Amino acid sequence: MIGAVLTLICCHLVLCCSPVRANDTESETEPFQGLKTNLMFQVLKRLDEIDQRISHLERRIQSNHHVATAIITDKLEGISDKLERINKTIRQNVGTYYGSCHEAPAMLSDVYTIKPPASSVAPFRVYCEQGYRKGGWIVLSRRFDGSLNFTRDWIDYRDGFGSPEGEYWLGLEKMHRITSSDYFQLLVHLKDYDGTVKTALYDEFEIGNESTGYRLHLGPFVEGAAKDSLRASAGMKFSTPDRDNDEHPGCCASYYASGWWYRNCMNANLNGLYRRSDPHNATMNWFGFRDDLQGLKEATMMIREVSS
């Protein structure tokens, strides 16, 4: 816009200051012609200075706008963080709990306190996965960095260990109480050391009570590129190094240094040692991931009511 104005002014000045042709009725003297030319350049110089000042002001306005926007954004983010901390404090300390992760705030994966409606167990804390497949997933087991030791005895696996904020095993008794209250699907989410992610989805997942050895009931395999590697464990009791419930002549749990629903012995063990490989295949593994028992980097078992 400013450039267009300058162009028009320049054209006007050039026309006004052009020498008078021979056929004009009047002629100008040489001194007057020089004065007009000098005036034209003075005006152009002044207009250029004005243009520079306007450009400088525009840059300052733009800069101030960005600064103001950044300040407002920071303030809003700070308010959002404070509200979330308040919400978490209320949930954890005031006694708020939900019937399941499906009832917890949508799209906010976090630790919540739940109490299954048909269960007599006291409310307990779980990690709710709300960002995957429409959310509502109760995380039963989560491993991602090897910081938690899964070589445990029967009591630990029964009662649970670790923390929902990090790696943890919810506990067989809680798994039983949850799954006996409704109809659940099981989703197994896996990642290897190359970053490849695969899943396996099952219907009719349920864990029996302690008198059954926390027997695994597993319905049909629904879908997933990780394939059905848990089938060999279906119908089996849970085994630990100090309580052998498998069908193998030896003790699979001792051999693989972890508790699991072993048969003779297994095609999957998400509680195995956290390592990329092992000469005895005592790794956190899932055979169908790539048709071997090489260790995985991440493994999560989570369940959700079918009605969710």
mmCIF file with all atom_site columns, N, CA and C in Angstrom, residues 238-273:
data_model
loop_
_atom_site.group_PDB
_atom_site.id
_atom_site.type_symbol
_atom_site.label_atom_id
_atom_site.label_alt_id
_atom_site.label_comp_id
_atom_site.label_asym_id
_atom_site.label_entity_id
_atom_site.label_seq_id
_atom_site.pdbx_PDB_ins_code
_atom_site.Cartn_x
_atom_site.Cartn_y
_atom_site.Cartn_z
_atom_site.occupancy
_atom_site.B_iso_or_equiv
_atom_site.pdbx_formal_charge
_atom_site.auth_seq_id
_atom_site.auth_comp_id
_atom_site.auth_asym_id
_atom_site.auth_atom_id
_atom_site.pdbx_PDB_model_num
ATOM 1   N N  . PHE A 1 238 ? -2.469 -70.307 37.802 1.00 0.00 ? 238 PHE A N  1
ATOM 2   C CA . PHE A 1 238 ? -1.274 -69.466 37.841 1.00 0.00 ? 238 PHE A CA 1
ATOM 3   C C  . PHE A 1 238 ? -0.185 -70.185 38.632 1.00 0.00 ? 238 PHE A C  1
ATOM 4   N N  . SER A 1 239 ? 1.042  -70.063 38.166 1.00 0.00 ? 239 SER A N  1
ATOM 5   C CA . SER A 1 239 ? 2.186  -70.686 38.843 1.00 0.00 ? 239 SER A CA 1
ATOM 6   C C  . SER A 1 239 ? 3.230  -69.640 39.190 1.00 0.00 ? 239 SER A C  1
ATOM 7   N N  . THR A 1 240 ? 3.905  -69.850 40.301 1.00 0.00 ? 240 THR A N  1
ATOM 8   C CA . THR A 1 240 ? 5.034  -69.015 40.711 1.00 0.00 ? 240 THR A CA 1
ATOM 9   C C  . THR A 1 240 ? 6.169  -69.951 41.128 1.00 0.00 ? 240 THR A C  1
ATOM 10  N N  . PRO A 1 241 ? 7.386  -69.428 41.289 1.00 0.00 ? 241 PRO A N  1
ATOM 11  C CA . PRO A 1 241 ? 8.491  -70.311 41.682 1.00 0.00 ? 241 PRO A CA 1
ATOM 12  C C  . PRO A 1 241 ? 8.229  -71.097 42.964 1.00 0.00 ? 241 PRO A C  1
ATOM 13  N N  . ASP A 1 242 ? 7.395  -70.549 43.857 1.00 0.00 ? 242 ASP A N  1
ATOM 14  C CA . ASP A 1 242 ? 7.117  -71.260 45.105 1.00 0.00 ? 242 ASP A CA 1
ATOM 15  C C  . ASP A 1 242 ? 5.778  -71.996 45.089 1.00 0.00 ? 242 ASP A C  1
ATOM 16  N N  . ARG A 1 243 ? 5.081  -71.989 43.945 1.00 0.00 ? 243 ARG A N  1
ATOM 17  C CA . ARG A 1 243 ? 3.819  -72.729 43.835 1.00 0.00 ? 243 ARG A CA 1
ATOM 18  C C  . ARG A 1 243 ? 3.652  -73.217 42.398 1.00 0.00 ? 243 ARG A C  1
ATOM 19  N N  . ASP A 1 244 ? 3.966  -74.458 42.174 1.00 0.00 ? 244 ASP A N  1
ATOM 20  C CA . ASP A 1 244 ? 3.983  -75.050 40.833 1.00 0.00 ? 244 ASP A CA 1
ATOM 21  C C  . ASP A 1 244 ? 2.618  -75.643 40.496 1.00 0.00 ? 244 ASP A C  1
ATOM 22  N N  . ASN A 1 245 ? 1.921  -75.015 39.541 1.00 0.00 ? 245 ASN A N  1
ATOM 23  C CA . ASN A 1 245 ? 0.603  -75.495 39.120 1.00 0.00 ? 245 ASN A CA 1
ATOM 24  C C  . ASN A 1 245 ? 0.561  -75.886 37.642 1.00 0.00 ? 245 ASN A C  1
ATOM 25  N N  . ASP A 1 246 ? 1.721  -76.003 37.003 1.00 0.00 ? 246 ASP A N  1
ATOM 26  C CA . ASP A 1 246 ? 1.724  -76.304 35.567 1.00 0.00 ? 246 ASP A CA 1
ATOM 27  C C  . ASP A 1 246 ? 1.664  -77.809 35.314 1.00 0.00 ? 246 ASP A C  1
ATOM 28  N N  . GLU A 1 247 ? 1.686  -78.202 34.036 1.00 0.00 ? 247 GLU A N  1
ATOM 29  C CA . GLU A 1 247 ? 1.621  -79.615 33.650 1.00 0.00 ? 247 GLU A CA 1
ATOM 30  C C  . GLU A 1 247 ? 2.989  -80.175 33.261 1.00 0.00 ? 247 GLU A C  1
ATOM 31  N N  . HIS A 1 248 ? 4.013  -79.381 33.438 1.00 0.00 ? 248 HIS A N  1
ATOM 32  C CA . HIS A 1 248 ? 5.371  -79.803 33.091 1.00 0.00 ? 248 HIS A CA 1
ATOM 33  C C  . HIS A 1 248 ? 5.967  -80.631 34.234 1.00 0.00 ? 248 HIS A C  1
ATOM 34  N N  . PRO A 1 249 ? 6.813  -81.633 33.919 1.00 0.00 ? 249 PRO A N  1
ATOM 35  C CA . PRO A 1 249 ? 7.441  -82.420 34.996 1.00 0.00 ? 249 PRO A CA 1
ATOM 36  C C  . PRO A 1 249 ? 8.249  -81.560 35.962 1.00 0.00 ? 249 PRO A C  1
ATOM 37  N N  . GLY A 1 250 ? 8.839  -80.490 35.433 1.00 0.00 ? 250 GLY A N  1
ATOM 38  C CA . GLY A 1 250 ? 9.571  -79.571 36.290 1.00 0.00 ? 250 GLY A CA 1
ATOM 39  C C  . GLY A 1 250 ? 8.689  -78.398 36.694 1.00 0.00 ? 250 GLY A C  1
ATOM 40  N N  . CYS A 1 251 ? 9.317  -77.308 37.085 1.00 0.00 ? 251 CYS A N  1
ATOM 41  C CA . CYS A 1 251 ? 8.579  -76.101 37.481 1.00 0.00 ? 251 CYS A CA 1
ATOM 42  C C  . CYS A 1 251 ? 8.902  -74.983 36.496 1.00 0.00 ? 251 CYS A C  1
ATOM 43  N N  . CYS A 1 252 ? 7.962  -74.690 35.616 1.00 0.00 ? 252 CYS A N  1
ATOM 44  C CA . CYS A 1 252 ? 8.182  -73.661 34.593 1.00 0.00 ? 252 CYS A CA 1
ATOM 45  C C  . CYS A 1 252 ? 8.476  -72.303 35.217 1.00 0.00 ? 252 CYS A C  1
ATOM 46  N N  . ALA A 1 253 ? 7.776  -71.974 36.295 1.00 0.00 ? 253 ALA A N  1
ATOM 47  C CA . ALA A 1 253 ? 7.952  -70.667 36.925 1.00 0.00 ? 253 ALA A CA 1
ATOM 48  C C  . ALA A 1 253 ? 9.368  -70.487 37.459 1.00 0.00 ? 253 ALA A C  1
ATOM 49  N N  . SER A 1 254 ? 9.945  -71.559 37.987 1.00 0.00 ? 254 SER A N  1
ATOM 50  C CA . SER A 1 254 ? 11.326 -71.480 38.466 1.00 0.00 ? 254 SER A CA 1
ATOM 51  C C  . SER A 1 254 ? 12.289 -71.366 37.294 1.00 0.00 ? 254 SER A C  1
ATOM 52  N N  . TYR A 1 255 ? 12.024 -72.139 36.248 1.00 0.00 ? 255 TYR A N  1
ATOM 53  C CA . TYR A 1 255 ? 12.908 -72.139 35.081 1.00 0.00 ? 255 TYR A CA 1
ATOM 54  C C  . TYR A 1 255 ? 12.916 -70.777 34.394 1.00 0.00 ? 255 TYR A C  1
ATOM 55  N N  . TYR A 1 256 ? 11.738 -70.159 34.294 1.00 0.00 ? 256 TYR A N  1
ATOM 56  C CA . TYR A 1 256 ? 11.630 -68.866 33.615 1.00 0.00 ? 256 TYR A CA 1
ATOM 57  C C  . TYR A 1 256 ? 11.614 -67.680 34.580 1.00 0.00 ? 256 TYR A C  1
ATOM 58  N N  . ALA A 1 257 ? 11.813 -67.957 35.856 1.00 0.00 ? 257 ALA A N  1
ATOM 59  C CA . ALA A 1 257 ? 12.004 -66.922 36.884 1.00 0.00 ? 257 ALA A CA 1
ATOM 60  C C  . ALA A 1 257 ? 10.870 -65.906 36.950 1.00 0.00 ? 257 ALA A C  1
ATOM 61  N N  . SER A 1 258 ? 9.626  -66.384 36.801 1.00 0.00 ? 258 SER A N  1
ATOM 62  C CA . SER A 1 258 ? 8.490  -65.460 36.867 1.00 0.00 ? 258 SER A CA 1
ATOM 63  C C  . SER A 1 258 ? 7.184  -66.231 36.989 1.00 0.00 ? 258 SER A C  1
ATOM 64  N N  . GLY A 1 259 ? 6.172  -65.554 37.517 1.00 0.00 ? 259 GLY A N  1
ATOM 65  C CA . GLY A 1 259 ? 4.854  -66.157 37.601 1.00 0.00 ? 259 GLY A CA 1
ATOM 66  C C  . GLY A 1 259 ? 4.087  -65.995 36.297 1.00 0.00 ? 259 GLY A C  1
ATOM 67  N N  . TRP A 1 260 ? 3.288  -67.031 35.948 1.00 0.00 ? 260 TRP A N  1
ATOM 68  C CA . TRP A 1 260 ? 2.487  -66.977 34.720 1.00 0.00 ? 260 TRP A CA 1
ATOM 69  C C  . TRP A 1 260 ? 1.530  -68.168 34.691 1.00 0.00 ? 260 TRP A C  1
ATOM 70  N N  . TRP A 1 261 ? 0.623  -68.154 33.735 1.00 0.00 ? 261 TRP A N  1
ATOM 71  C CA . TRP A 1 261 ? -0.290 -69.282 33.544 1.00 0.00 ? 261 TRP A CA 1
ATOM 72  C C  . TRP A 1 261 ? 0.401  -70.311 32.633 1.00 0.00 ? 261 TRP A C  1
ATOM 73  N N  . TYR A 1 262 ? 1.374  -71.011 33.189 1.00 0.00 ? 262 TYR A N  1
ATOM 74  C CA . TYR A 1 262 ? 2.154  -71.976 32.408 1.00 0.00 ? 262 TYR A CA 1
ATOM 75  C C  . TYR A 1 262 ? 1.368  -73.274 32.206 1.00 0.00 ? 262 TYR A C  1
ATOM 76  N N  . ARG A 1 263 ? 1.630  -73.876 31.054 1.00 0.00 ? 263 ARG A N  1
ATOM 77  C CA . ARG A 1 263 ? 1.113  -75.222 30.812 1.00 0.00 ? 263 ARG A CA 1
ATOM 78  C C  . ARG A 1 263 ? 2.309  -76.161 30.719 1.00 0.00 ? 263 ARG A C  1
ATOM 79  N N  . ASN A 1 264 ? 3.003  -76.119 29.554 1.00 0.00 ? 264 ASN A N  1
ATOM 80  C CA . ASN A 1 264 ? 4.091  -77.086 29.371 1.00 0.00 ? 264 ASN A CA 1
ATOM 81  C C  . ASN A 1 264 ? 5.134  -76.591 28.340 1.00 0.00 ? 264 ASN A C  1
ATOM 82  N N  . CYS A 1 265 ? 5.778  -75.497 28.465 1.00 0.00 ? 265 CYS A N  1
ATOM 83  C CA . CYS A 1 265 ? 5.571  -74.454 29.461 1.00 0.00 ? 265 CYS A CA 1
ATOM 84  C C  . CYS A 1 265 ? 4.704  -73.303 28.906 1.00 0.00 ? 265 CYS A C  1
ATOM 85  N N  . MET A 1 266 ? 5.103  -72.657 27.765 1.00 0.00 ? 266 MET A N  1
ATOM 86  C CA . MET A 1 266 ? 4.303  -71.521 27.314 1.00 0.00 ? 266 MET A CA 1
ATOM 87  C C  . MET A 1 266 ? 4.684  -71.103 25.895 1.00 0.00 ? 266 MET A C  1
ATOM 88  N N  . ASN A 1 267 ? 3.780  -70.306 25.291 1.00 0.00 ? 267 ASN A N  1
ATOM 89  C CA . ASN A 1 267 ? 4.062  -69.614 24.031 1.00 0.00 ? 267 ASN A CA 1
ATOM 90  C C  . ASN A 1 267 ? 4.098  -68.103 24.245 1.00 0.00 ? 267 ASN A C  1
ATOM 91  N N  . ALA A 1 268 ? 3.885  -67.717 25.481 1.00 0.00 ? 268 ALA A N  1
ATOM 92  C CA . ALA A 1 268 ? 3.933  -66.300 25.839 1.00 0.00 ? 268 ALA A CA 1
ATOM 93  C C  . ALA A 1 268 ? 4.195  -66.200 27.331 1.00 0.00 ? 268 ALA A C  1
ATOM 94  N N  . ASN A 1 269 ? 4.942  -65.174 27.711 1.00 0.00 ? 269 ASN A N  1
ATOM 95  C CA . ASN A 1 269 ? 5.200  -64.919 29.126 1.00 0.00 ? 269 ASN A CA 1
ATOM 96  C C  . ASN A 1 269 ? 5.539  -63.439 29.290 1.00 0.00 ? 269 ASN A C  1
ATOM 97  N N  . LEU A 1 270 ? 4.543  -62.645 29.606 1.00 0.00 ? 270 LEU A N  1
ATOM 98  C CA . LEU A 1 270 ? 4.757  -61.200 29.724 1.00 0.00 ? 270 LEU A CA 1
ATOM 99  C C  . LEU A 1 270 ? 5.341  -60.804 31.075 1.00 0.00 ? 270 LEU A C  1
ATOM 100 N N  . ASN A 1 271 ? 5.594  -61.789 31.929 1.00 0.00 ? 271 ASN A N  1
ATOM 101 C CA . ASN A 1 271 ? 6.245  -61.523 33.217 1.00 0.00 ? 271 ASN A CA 1
ATOM 102 C C  . ASN A 1 271 ? 7.693  -62.001 33.234 1.00 0.00 ? 271 ASN A C  1
ATOM 103 N N  . GLY A 1 272 ? 8.211  -62.388 32.076 1.00 0.00 ? 272 GLY A N  1
ATOM 104 C CA . GLY A 1 272 ? 9.579  -62.895 31.996 1.00 0.00 ? 272 GLY A CA 1
ATOM 105 C C  . GLY A 1 272 ? 10.622 -61.818 32.252 1.00 0.00 ? 272 GLY A C  1
ATOM 106 N N  . LEU A 1 273 ? 11.881 -62.227 32.207 1.00 0.00 ? 273 LEU A N  1
ATOM 107 C CA . LEU A 1 273 ? 12.982 -61.303 32.473 1.00 0.00 ? 273 LEU A CA 1
ATOM 108 C C  . LEU A 1 273 ? 13.027 -60.202 31.417 1.00 0.00 ? 273 LEU A C  1
#
